[in-house]
Amino acid sequence: MEDIRFTLDHCVKCNICTSMCPVSRVTPLFPGPKYAGPQAQRLRYGPSTDRSVDFCSGCGICSQVCPHGVKIAEINAKARHTMYQECGIPLRNQIIARPDVLGRLASPAAPVINLAMRLPGVRRAMEAILHIHHAAPMPSFSFETFPAWFRNRRQQIPSLRNPSSNHGTTSGATTPDETVVYYHGCATHFYEPRIGKAAIKVLERNGYQVIVPEQGCCGLPLMSNGNFEAARQVVRFNVARLLPYARQGLPIVATSSSCSLMLKREVREILDMQDDDTALVSAHLYDICEFLLIRLAMGQLDIAFQPIPLRVPYHAPCQLRGHGFGKPALELLQLIPELETIEMSAACCGTAGTYGYKQEKYSIAMAVGEELFSAIHSTNPHLSACDSETCRWQIVHGTGLPSVHPIELLAAAYQ
Amino acid sequence: MQQFETEILVIGGGSTGCGVARDAAMRGFHTLLIDKGDLSYGTTGRYHGLLHSGGRYVIKDSQSARECIAENRILRRISPDAIEDTSGFFVVTPADDPAYSDKFYRGCLDCGIPVAEITLREMLQREPRLNPAISRAFEVPDGAIDSFKAVSALVRSARQHGAEVWLYYRLVNLHLSQGSLQGATVENLRSGEKIYISCDFVINAAGAWCGQVAAMAKCPVTIAMGKGTMIAMNHRLVNTVINRCKLPDDGDILVPIRTVSVIGTTDYRVPDPDHYPIERWEIELLMKEGEHLVPGFKQSRALRAWAGVRPLYQTEPTLTDTRDITRSYVLLDHETRDGVRNFLTITSGKFTTYRLMAQVTVDKMCQKLKIERPCTTHLEALPDSEDHHYYHVSHRLGEFEAAAQDDALICECEFVTATKLETAIHRLRTTNLDDLRRSLRLAMGPCQGGFCIFRAAARTHESLGFDVSRTNQALVQFLEERWKGVHPILWGDQLKQARLDDWIYQNVFNVSALPQDEGSPSSAERANQSLAEWMPVEIS
Amino acid sequence: MTSSRFPGYDIIVIGAGVAGLMAGITATNLGARTLVVAKGVGSTALTTGAIDILGTQNIPPTRSPAQAGPISMLPSPIRPASLSAALQQLRQSQPHHPYAIISQENLQAGIELFRHTCAQAGLHYTGIADENLWLPTALGAVRPTALAPAAQQAGVVDRPEPYLIVGFHQLKDFYPLYLADNLNRTSGHPARGIYLEIPRIAARADWFTLYLAQLFDDPALRYTVAQQIRSHLLPGERVGFPAVLGQQTSQPEIPWLDLQHLLGVPVFEIPTVPPSVPGWRMFEALKAGFRAAGGQLLIGSQVVESSVDKQKVLAIKVQTAARLLTLEAGAFILAAGGLYGGGLLSYWDGKLEEPLFGLPVATPGAAQITDWHRPTYGAAHPAQEFGLATNAQLQPLDANQEPAFENLFAAGAMLAHWNPWHEKSGDGVTIATGYQAALSATHCLGDRV
């Protein structure tokens, strides 16, 4: 594949990307995607002279709206990487880029750490030392991790169909028609096992045997914090674990639309991982709602949903939109009687992964999210839905209301 | 008629003329340079920007090759601010005769050009887009030199040494009396005013027009005009100068210069230095040859095509292939040749050797005037080059990024800020947008002025206060001029760009409905353009 | 697994420009389950927001190079009250023109649907669509247009008031003094310009009109700006702004009306270079209309392949992050833009291509690449009229001049034989053909809808 940076040739300077950029519009610190992307790229060679590209949040909206196929966000990501190679990656970026490591360290002591994190002094200290904004929406660690729950729950079931039972654990009490592999990612692993539980419930209800292989962080936080080499390492780790299933043609389903986009596309376009193994894993990866919508089209989705008499504002995260398949959650949630799903028109919640955690970017992230927060409030002051974890945390933080993954609504409707 | 007195009159504001003016001024002569257009308006501003190592001439013209490497070293010393130290490769593609490469290598050694064969792995590592089927690659000290920037610095240096530079002054006549030039009549093309210049010596450095100038002194000089067409590609496909390792031929070089890469050139004899349209066969040839160097070249975006004419002195007027005429410079002493005592013509040559050409010209003049003043142009760095740093493509980005981006970008493609544009408008006092382009790289990027040239036009209008129809004329004139360079390469992305630009100018602005009635400049406007105010712009 | 499939649609429209969205709205209104899919945000945002139907007549010198002149020699503008007559004349002189293919009734019906859709979104259009309004451009020329957003209306040259043009130092795309100097000459009314400073905003690389427009959603800012203007305003003047008066979508005309109220004089907007705020407002209004009608919009997904049999298009395939997604429908409308929008491709060697279905590209007046453009910029260039040839149902024709597929229709800038740049007919043709294509497509679905 050609280096995506050469897509700069397609830019006609129409500025549609800049007009749609949620960040540039609220801060002059980021001059805009066209500026940082195809425009500045013509002047880049050798040592980086960039500064402002650090304020690109990486939401990817620019690439989605470009009518001419310029891979703007991807050009920016590469420029940011080059810049960090010159000036070094801040310690803060290195820490927040490793949710898996943090999770492994913190989960055993989750109650203590969660409590500590709620103490204002601790967060102020983190801001002073690490430049992580004291108000940024840090999730709580779960005492029981999702894989632990999954193992405990299915200990008695032999993993008959598990092709790689050394590494994976399998679910499915019935005789399933098919088997799927579940990539839960760090958020479900350490912070929100409830989403994994909902996913298992929905998949099993539809007759799938679910394999949960050993897995690591998808690498997106490392990549967006400028550490490409470390990101490639964790991707290679995941590819090695997932490859045996992909080789058998098993679909790999993910509940985080950010992790799945990372493993589907960013590995190839931004990290330049062009090998066949990675491509095979990418080709078998599905966002869970994408997967279920395809089943629906094939008449293979159990649509005996119970009514949920609710009005739910739904925000499709930027990363989900980046998949290019639309908003499958909207169509799935329509199947639930009495559930009224209201699509939010605001572009972005602002946090863009770890961007909003950073001291110097927190207020930008909040300003970006403002439109979404107020729209959610005026739609339903009780609950919202969104497919990506950091977006949900930001929405919870910005609205003060709980936010769920669409799969949780589907699971709830399968009573 | 106004009178003006000078010792030396130099005709031609290209690299040669400006080099001569600087050299003469540095030797203490009172010097006036005139040009009928802007600086670098002619061939100087219309070449690909190669700073020759001399490698291209080692087999065919070793004299040229030796001059090139010597001047290459001097220019790197005195003019690094205009030079990008890109290095250069000579590569053997499957289409090239492999036997040439050994001759080439020995030739470089013979001419004193540092040369090293590099591994193909290294070549591809440094230039990943080069054709993987290339079989050999040699590295030489080629570079890229921005001719606008270099000439601007030359003129500023010349002015520092007391020279005057008048642009948009057309030579009307040279006054010859008893075998000696007494002076010249020139016309200020902006005001229509004529001035008589009396001078002791005239140096004709008018490039493609030097036959016309010499004729005014009744000296027949035949110049063959070899049109060379080039295409600027939208971005730097390579960051090293890439030459085909073969005898110089059409489309055999790709030069990364500023934000673009230029594939050049063709060579075709034309009769008129003012009209030489680009032809389709040239475009096809360049696109095809580019493909030999960089696979996928034909799918890459072409930005603009242009042609320059090489002025090549001709002793035998029947030759048709201009490439066989010497590239080394020619200095004509019209005393020995035509009986005019105080008149020299310096022509041909290359940008890389402009300084040497100026030196031998002024040496010759000193000899004829029986004055001994040694040349010092190789000793003193040009303005902005004093710190001996090469230019780098990321310069403007770095500068803008470091400045907290608190200035509006007028030309977004080439990072021309409002402050820079306003400075240039006030220095140049011109509505001519092409002059601003040459001084700033305004409108030289992908959109070719689509988004910036109306901003520039409006700002000249609001800053200088000329009649609005003059501004409108300048705007439309720029659009027409730009079209000459883009219409031959309109396909793919650049065709899209043209349609968007059409949309802006023809639809959103309805530019055709702007008043453009001819108005002669008011006296206020003339005063506004007084010479004392004029200053060349430091090009960054 | 390289392809997956989502539930099918009745009609899939490829392209989310004016033509695509109008087709989507029309089809949805007719009961078809419709998807509009586009690679990115289309060209709607590039427009002036005004609807040109036909601004000049006796157009094309494209057929004869001798007639191609410099910019100042363009065809004569149509004077008021002659639009329908001019259209009638155009139908006779250019039988392949989209206006000649589509009936006057459907042109009007399409325009009415457009007006209605925009009005639903709070965006009102004025003009009777049978004569041209003459409005100032951002350089101070005047240009003809058939329907103007209400916020542009007070700029018409027919009104008697002198102009006060207000610009902002921060906005690099609008020059009130230059504009006014031209407008003085072109409108026949006195015009003068002033600069204001928008309070509390710093200079930056690009102050885009949309960013400024968002500031004008704030009543306090409008009040401050009105205060500043009042001290400059002379009795009887009307006030022209760059089109930055608000960008919120719920009631897009509020900031304009508010400023008019605060100043007590007619206020109008002048559209700026792309992307223009009026263009965005129109895009938002059309999107809202399409969504409200029940249509689905998928932006950011390029259609890269089609699946066809001899008579019919069966499905299209969209590039998603890791694989192709197959989308099936009963009928398809191709509104992917022309050589600008990317629905048609052109290459260095003179090859032209419609990449999805391999439809032939008509090149009236140009046998080879050297004929695509005239050497003079201001000329009408043959390449501006390249596109797909269709029949009256807007079915694209194959090389034998037969409909290529029975369920494929084309609309907008993809069509051949018209020149929006020179005719000033841009959105008239895109609206009308989008409307017509959806009528034909729905008709072709038969009982399915």
PDB file of N, CA, C and O in Angstrom, chain C residues 143-195:
ATOM      1  N   ARG C 143     -24.101  39.492  -9.387  1.00  0.00           N
ATOM      2  CA  ARG C 143     -24.344  38.248 -10.111  1.00  0.00           C
ATOM      3  C   ARG C 143     -25.828  37.915 -10.063  1.00  0.00           C
ATOM      4  O   ARG C 143     -26.529  38.257  -9.114  1.00  0.00           O
ATOM      5  N   PRO C 144     -26.290  37.237 -11.139  1.00  0.00           N
ATOM      6  CA  PRO C 144     -27.704  36.891 -11.206  1.00  0.00           C
ATOM      7  C   PRO C 144     -27.977  35.574 -10.498  1.00  0.00           C
ATOM      8  O   PRO C 144     -27.191  34.633 -10.605  1.00  0.00           O
ATOM      9  N   THR C 145     -29.061  35.528  -9.794  1.00  0.00           N
ATOM     10  CA  THR C 145     -29.474  34.267  -9.197  1.00  0.00           C
ATOM     11  C   THR C 145     -30.994  34.257  -9.103  1.00  0.00           C
ATOM     12  O   THR C 145     -31.624  35.316  -9.053  1.00  0.00           O
ATOM     13  N   ALA C 146     -31.563  33.053  -9.094  1.00  0.00           N
ATOM     14  CA  ALA C 146     -33.018  32.982  -9.147  1.00  0.00           C
ATOM     15  C   ALA C 146     -33.655  33.050  -7.770  1.00  0.00           C
ATOM     16  O   ALA C 146     -34.641  33.735  -7.560  1.00  0.00           O
ATOM     17  N   LEU C 147     -33.091  32.300  -6.836  1.00  0.00           N
ATOM     18  CA  LEU C 147     -33.651  32.265  -5.494  1.00  0.00           C
ATOM     19  C   LEU C 147     -32.544  32.591  -4.518  1.00  0.00           C
ATOM     20  O   LEU C 147     -31.478  31.983  -4.567  1.00  0.00           O
ATOM     21  N   ALA C 148     -32.808  33.536  -3.630  1.00  0.00           N
ATOM     22  CA  ALA C 148     -31.791  33.880  -2.651  1.00  0.00           C
ATOM     23  C   ALA C 148     -32.304  33.559  -1.260  1.00  0.00           C
ATOM     24  O   ALA C 148     -33.497  33.721  -0.985  1.00  0.00           O
ATOM     25  N   PRO C 149     -31.413  33.122  -0.376  1.00  0.00           N
ATOM     26  CA  PRO C 149     -31.809  32.981   1.018  1.00  0.00           C
ATOM     27  C   PRO C 149     -32.295  34.349   1.511  1.00  0.00           C
ATOM     28  O   PRO C 149     -31.754  35.385   1.094  1.00  0.00           O
ATOM     29  N   ALA C 150     -33.261  34.344   2.379  1.00  0.00           N
ATOM     30  CA  ALA C 150     -33.833  35.598   2.856  1.00  0.00           C
ATOM     31  C   ALA C 150     -32.748  36.545   3.355  1.00  0.00           C
ATOM     32  O   ALA C 150     -32.826  37.759   3.149  1.00  0.00           O
ATOM     33  N   ALA C 151     -31.726  35.972   3.968  1.00  0.00           N
ATOM     34  CA  ALA C 151     -30.687  36.813   4.550  1.00  0.00           C
ATOM     35  C   ALA C 151     -29.828  37.516   3.495  1.00  0.00           C
ATOM     36  O   ALA C 151     -29.053  38.407   3.820  1.00  0.00           O
ATOM     37  N   GLN C 152     -29.941  37.103   2.226  1.00  0.00           N
ATOM     38  CA  GLN C 152     -29.162  37.766   1.172  1.00  0.00           C
ATOM     39  C   GLN C 152     -29.998  38.794   0.389  1.00  0.00           C
ATOM     40  O   GLN C 152     -29.468  39.616  -0.354  1.00  0.00           O
ATOM     41  N   GLN C 153     -31.291  38.695   0.578  1.00  0.00           N
ATOM     42  CA  GLN C 153     -32.232  39.408  -0.275  1.00  0.00           C
ATOM     43  C   GLN C 153     -32.028  40.932  -0.320  1.00  0.00           C
ATOM     44  O   GLN C 153     -32.106  41.550  -1.378  1.00  0.00           O
ATOM     45  N   ALA C 154     -31.754  41.520   0.825  1.00  0.00           N
ATOM     46  CA  ALA C 154     -31.692  42.993   0.862  1.00  0.00           C
ATOM     47  C   ALA C 154     -30.488  43.549   0.114  1.00  0.00           C
ATOM     48  O   ALA C 154     -30.341  44.767  -0.008  1.00  0.00           O
ATOM     49  N   GLY C 155     -29.646  42.684  -0.423  1.00  0.00           N
ATOM     50  CA  GLY C 155     -28.509  43.167  -1.203  1.00  0.00           C
ATOM     51  C   GLY C 155     -28.855  43.497  -2.641  1.00  0.00           C
ATOM     52  O   GLY C 155     -28.024  44.042  -3.372  1.00  0.00           O
ATOM     53  N   VAL C 156     -30.059  43.171  -3.081  1.00  0.00           N
ATOM     54  CA  VAL C 156     -30.391  43.310  -4.505  1.00  0.00           C
ATOM     55  C   VAL C 156     -30.151  44.729  -5.011  1.00  0.00           C
ATOM     56  O   VAL C 156     -30.426  45.697  -4.319  1.00  0.00           O
ATOM     57  N   VAL C 157     -29.659  44.818  -6.219  1.00  0.00           N
ATOM     58  CA  VAL C 157     -29.342  46.138  -6.762  1.00  0.00           C
ATOM     59  C   VAL C 157     -30.600  46.953  -7.070  1.00  0.00           C
ATOM     60  O   VAL C 157     -30.523  48.166  -7.219  1.00  0.00           O
ATOM     61  N   ASP C 158     -31.751  46.283  -7.164  1.00  0.00           N
ATOM     62  CA  ASP C 158     -32.983  47.016  -7.455  1.00  0.00           C
ATOM     63  C   ASP C 158     -33.408  47.945  -6.321  1.00  0.00           C
ATOM     64  O   ASP C 158     -34.154  48.886  -6.536  1.00  0.00           O
ATOM     65  N   ARG C 159     -32.969  47.631  -5.145  1.00  0.00           N
ATOM     66  CA  ARG C 159     -33.355  48.497  -4.014  1.00  0.00           C
ATOM     67  C   ARG C 159     -32.578  49.805  -4.093  1.00  0.00           C
ATOM     68  O   ARG C 159     -31.468  49.848  -4.612  1.00  0.00           O
ATOM     69  N   PRO C 160     -33.164  50.859  -3.528  1.00  0.00           N
ATOM     70  CA  PRO C 160     -32.529  52.174  -3.700  1.00  0.00           C
ATOM     71  C   PRO C 160     -31.437  52.504  -2.680  1.00  0.00           C
ATOM     72  O   PRO C 160     -30.634  53.403  -2.918  1.00  0.00           O
ATOM     73  N   GLU C 161     -31.374  51.792  -1.550  1.00  0.00           N
ATOM     74  CA  GLU C 161     -30.507  52.271  -0.469  1.00  0.00           C
ATOM     75  C   GLU C 161     -29.025  52.178  -0.835  1.00  0.00           C
ATOM     76  O   GLU C 161     -28.593  51.210  -1.455  1.00  0.00           O
ATOM     77  N   PRO C 162     -28.267  53.185  -0.413  1.00  0.00           N
ATOM     78  CA  PRO C 162     -26.802  53.059  -0.533  1.00  0.00           C
ATOM     79  C   PRO C 162     -26.299  51.926   0.370  1.00  0.00           C
ATOM     80  O   PRO C 162     -26.961  51.558   1.334  1.00  0.00           O
ATOM     81  N   TYR C 163     -25.123  51.411   0.009  1.00  0.00           N
ATOM     82  CA  TYR C 163     -24.585  50.266   0.745  1.00  0.00           C
ATOM     83  C   TYR C 163     -23.543  50.704   1.786  1.00  0.00           C
ATOM     84  O   TYR C 163     -22.663  51.515   1.472  1.00  0.00           O
ATOM     85  N   LEU C 164     -23.653  50.141   2.970  1.00  0.00           N
ATOM     86  CA  LEU C 164     -22.529  50.171   3.903  1.00  0.00           C
ATOM     87  C   LEU C 164     -22.069  48.721   4.070  1.00  0.00           C
ATOM     88  O   LEU C 164     -22.830  47.866   4.540  1.00  0.00           O
ATOM     89  N   ILE C 165     -20.857  48.460   3.632  1.00  0.00           N
ATOM     90  CA  ILE C 165     -20.353  47.089   3.703  1.00  0.00           C
ATOM     91  C   ILE C 165     -19.431  46.973   4.911  1.00  0.00           C
ATOM     92  O   ILE C 165     -18.465  47.730   5.046  1.00  0.00           O
ATOM     93  N   VAL C 166     -19.740  46.006   5.750  1.00  0.00           N
ATOM     94  CA  VAL C 166     -18.989  45.834   6.991  1.00  0.00           C
ATOM     95  C   VAL C 166     -18.106  44.600   6.898  1.00  0.00           C
ATOM     96  O   VAL C 166     -18.583  43.514   6.580  1.00  0.00           O
ATOM     97  N   GLY C 167     -16.837  44.792   7.143  1.00  0.00           N
ATOM     98  CA  GLY C 167     -15.921  43.643   7.181  1.00  0.00           C
ATOM     99  C   GLY C 167     -15.273  43.551   8.538  1.00  0.00           C
ATOM    100  O   GLY C 167     -15.435  44.440   9.382  1.00  0.00           O
ATOM    101  N   PHE C 168     -14.533  42.489   8.751  1.00  0.00           N
ATOM    102  CA  PHE C 168     -13.864  42.288  10.039  1.00  0.00           C
ATOM    103  C   PHE C 168     -12.385  42.061   9.805  1.00  0.00           C
ATOM    104  O   PHE C 168     -11.994  41.300   8.911  1.00  0.00           O
ATOM    105  N   HIS C 169     -11.582  42.731  10.615  1.00  0.00           N
ATOM    106  CA  HIS C 169     -10.139  42.592  10.449  1.00  0.00           C
ATOM    107  C   HIS C 169      -9.688  41.139  10.511  1.00  0.00           C
ATOM    108  O   HIS C 169      -8.751  40.741   9.840  1.00  0.00           O
ATOM    109  N   GLN C 170     -10.374  40.363  11.316  1.00  0.00           N
ATOM    110  CA  GLN C 170      -9.912  38.980  11.501  1.00  0.00           C
ATOM    111  C   GLN C 170     -10.216  38.093  10.293  1.00  0.00           C
ATOM    112  O   GLN C 170      -9.629  37.028  10.151  1.00  0.00           O
ATOM    113  N   LEU C 171     -11.135  38.512   9.447  1.00  0.00           N
ATOM    114  CA  LEU C 171     -11.583  37.627   8.361  1.00  0.00           C
ATOM    115  C   LEU C 171     -10.799  37.930   7.084  1.00  0.00           C
ATOM    116  O   LEU C 171     -10.941  38.994   6.493  1.00  0.00           O
ATOM    117  N   LYS C 172     -10.008  36.976   6.654  1.00  0.00           N
ATOM    118  CA  LYS C 172      -9.135  37.240   5.509  1.00  0.00           C
ATOM    119  C   LYS C 172      -9.831  37.054   4.160  1.00  0.00           C
ATOM    120  O   LYS C 172      -9.224  37.261   3.121  1.00  0.00           O
ATOM    121  N   ASP C 173     -11.071  36.641   4.193  1.00  0.00           N
ATOM    122  CA  ASP C 173     -11.778  36.363   2.948  1.00  0.00           C
ATOM    123  C   ASP C 173     -12.755  37.454   2.534  1.00  0.00           C
ATOM    124  O   ASP C 173     -13.566  37.245   1.630  1.00  0.00           O
ATOM    125  N   PHE C 174     -12.701  38.602   3.172  1.00  0.00           N
ATOM    126  CA  PHE C 174     -13.714  39.609   2.887  1.00  0.00           C
ATOM    127  C   PHE C 174     -13.095  40.988   3.044  1.00  0.00           C
ATOM    128  O   PHE C 174     -12.597  41.346   4.111  1.00  0.00           O
ATOM    129  N   TYR C 175     -13.143  41.770   1.971  1.00  0.00           N
ATOM    130  CA  TYR C 175     -12.462  43.063   1.941  1.00  0.00           C
ATOM    131  C   TYR C 175     -13.451  44.163   1.623  1.00  0.00           C
ATOM    132  O   TYR C 175     -13.722  44.471   0.464  1.00  0.00           O
ATOM    133  N   PRO C 176     -14.010  44.790   2.649  1.00  0.00           N
ATOM    134  CA  PRO C 176     -15.145  45.705   2.455  1.00  0.00           C
ATOM    135  C   PRO C 176     -14.803  46.942   1.618  1.00  0.00           C
ATOM    136  O   PRO C 176     -15.663  47.437   0.892  1.00  0.00           O
ATOM    137  N   LEU C 177     -13.559  47.424   1.699  1.00  0.00           N
ATOM    138  CA  LEU C 177     -13.234  48.649   0.951  1.00  0.00           C
ATOM    139  C   LEU C 177     -13.146  48.336  -0.545  1.00  0.00           C
ATOM    140  O   LEU C 177     -13.680  49.067  -1.382  1.00  0.00           O
ATOM    141  N   TYR C 178     -12.473  47.253  -0.840  1.00  0.00           N
ATOM    142  CA  TYR C 178     -12.367  46.828  -2.243  1.00  0.00           C
ATOM    143  C   TYR C 178     -13.756  46.500  -2.788  1.00  0.00           C
ATOM    144  O   TYR C 178     -14.144  46.929  -3.887  1.00  0.00           O
ATOM    145  N   LEU C 179     -14.501  45.762  -2.005  1.00  0.00           N
ATOM    146  CA  LEU C 179     -15.849  45.370  -2.415  1.00  0.00           C
ATOM    147  C   LEU C 179     -16.685  46.621  -2.711  1.00  0.00           C
ATOM    148  O   LEU C 179     -17.341  46.725  -3.750  1.00  0.00           O
ATOM    149  N   ALA C 180     -16.644  47.574  -1.780  1.00  0.00           N
ATOM    150  CA  ALA C 180     -17.485  48.763  -1.931  1.00  0.00           C
ATOM    151  C   ALA C 180     -17.054  49.592  -3.142  1.00  0.00           C
ATOM    152  O   ALA C 180     -17.892  50.116  -3.880  1.00  0.00           O
ATOM    153  N   ASP C 181     -15.729  49.675  -3.358  1.00  0.00           N
ATOM    154  CA  ASP C 181     -15.262  50.428  -4.525  1.00  0.00           C
ATOM    155  C   ASP C 181     -15.812  49.821  -5.817  1.00  0.00           C
ATOM    156  O   ASP C 181     -16.171  50.539  -6.750  1.00  0.00           O
ATOM    157  N   ASN C 182     -15.852  48.513  -5.870  1.00  0.00           N
ATOM    158  CA  ASN C 182     -16.429  47.872  -7.054  1.00  0.00           C
ATOM    159  C   ASN C 182     -17.941  48.036  -7.100  1.00  0.00           C
ATOM    160  O   ASN C 182     -18.515  48.340  -8.147  1.00  0.00           O
ATOM    161  N   LEU C 183     -18.570  47.831  -5.962  1.00  0.00           N
ATOM    162  CA  LEU C 183     -20.026  47.849  -5.920  1.00  0.00           C
ATOM    163  C   LEU C 183     -20.577  49.228  -6.303  1.00  0.00           C
ATOM    164  O   LEU C 183     -21.643  49.336  -6.921  1.00  0.00           O
ATOM    165  N   ASN C 184     -19.836  50.234  -5.926  1.00  0.00           N
ATOM    166  CA  ASN C 184     -20.133  51.582  -6.351  1.00  0.00           C
ATOM    167  C   ASN C 184     -20.351  51.655  -7.854  1.00  0.00           C
ATOM    168  O   ASN C 184     -21.266  52.308  -8.360  1.00  0.00           O
ATOM    169  N   ARG C 185     -19.467  50.980  -8.566  1.00  0.00           N
ATOM    170  CA  ARG C 185     -19.516  51.010 -10.029  1.00  0.00           C
ATOM    171  C   ARG C 185     -20.543  50.019 -10.562  1.00  0.00           C
ATOM    172  O   ARG C 185     -21.236  50.309 -11.538  1.00  0.00           O
ATOM    173  N   THR C 186     -20.620  48.846  -9.961  1.00  0.00           N
ATOM    174  CA  THR C 186     -21.429  47.787 -10.570  1.00  0.00           C
ATOM    175  C   THR C 186     -22.906  47.898 -10.220  1.00  0.00           C
ATOM    176  O   THR C 186     -23.753  47.443 -10.974  1.00  0.00           O
ATOM    177  N   SER C 187     -23.237  48.487  -9.081  1.00  0.00           N
ATOM    178  CA  SER C 187     -24.638  48.517  -8.655  1.00  0.00           C
ATOM    179  C   SER C 187     -25.320  49.815  -9.029  1.00  0.00           C
ATOM    180  O   SER C 187     -26.545  49.891  -9.066  1.00  0.00           O
ATOM    181  N   GLY C 188     -24.524  50.853  -9.248  1.00  0.00           N
ATOM    182  CA  GLY C 188     -25.125  52.144  -9.502  1.00  0.00           C
ATOM    183  C   GLY C 188     -25.560  52.868  -8.235  1.00  0.00           C
ATOM    184  O   GLY C 188     -26.140  53.936  -8.289  1.00  0.00           O
ATOM    185  N   HIS C 189     -25.269  52.264  -7.073  1.00  0.00           N
ATOM    186  CA  HIS C 189     -25.592  52.924  -5.810  1.00  0.00           C
ATOM    187  C   HIS C 189     -24.298  53.289  -5.095  1.00  0.00           C
ATOM    188  O   HIS C 189     -23.309  52.581  -5.224  1.00  0.00           O
ATOM    189  N   PRO C 190     -24.344  54.361  -4.311  1.00  0.00           N
ATOM    190  CA  PRO C 190     -23.163  54.646  -3.508  1.00  0.00           C
ATOM    191  C   PRO C 190     -22.881  53.471  -2.568  1.00  0.00           C
ATOM    192  O   PRO C 190     -23.809  52.867  -2.038  1.00  0.00           O
ATOM    193  N   ALA C 191     -21.613  53.153  -2.416  1.00  0.00           N
ATOM    194  CA  ALA C 191     -21.245  52.054  -1.525  1.00  0.00           C
ATOM    195  C   ALA C 191     -19.967  52.432  -0.811  1.00  0.00           C
ATOM    196  O   ALA C 191     -19.075  53.032  -1.403  1.00  0.00           O
ATOM    197  N   ARG C 192     -19.910  52.124   0.454  1.00  0.00           N
ATOM    198  CA  ARG C 192     -18.667  52.360   1.186  1.00  0.00           C
ATOM    199  C   ARG C 192     -18.439  51.201   2.142  1.00  0.00           C
ATOM    200  O   ARG C 192     -19.374  50.484   2.518  1.00  0.00           O
ATOM    201  N   GLY C 193     -17.200  51.017   2.504  1.00  0.00           N
ATOM    202  CA  GLY C 193     -16.870  49.882   3.360  1.00  0.00           C
ATOM    203  C   GLY C 193     -16.224  50.342   4.653  1.00  0.00           C
ATOM    204  O   GLY C 193     -15.566  51.378   4.694  1.00  0.00           O
ATOM    205  N   ILE C 194     -16.433  49.571   5.691  1.00  0.00           N
ATOM    206  CA  ILE C 194     -15.720  49.821   6.953  1.00  0.00           C
ATOM    207  C   ILE C 194     -15.228  48.494   7.521  1.00  0.00           C
ATOM    208  O   ILE C 194     -15.771  47.427   7.212  1.00  0.00           O
ATOM    209  N   TYR C 195     -14.195  48.609   8.315  1.00  0.00           N
ATOM    210  CA  TYR C 195     -13.687  47.440   9.037  1.00  0.00           C
ATOM    211  C   TYR C 195     -14.050  47.539  10.497  1.00  0.00           C
ATOM    212  O   TYR C 195     -13.943  48.610  11.101  1.00  0.00           O
TER     213      TYR C 195
END
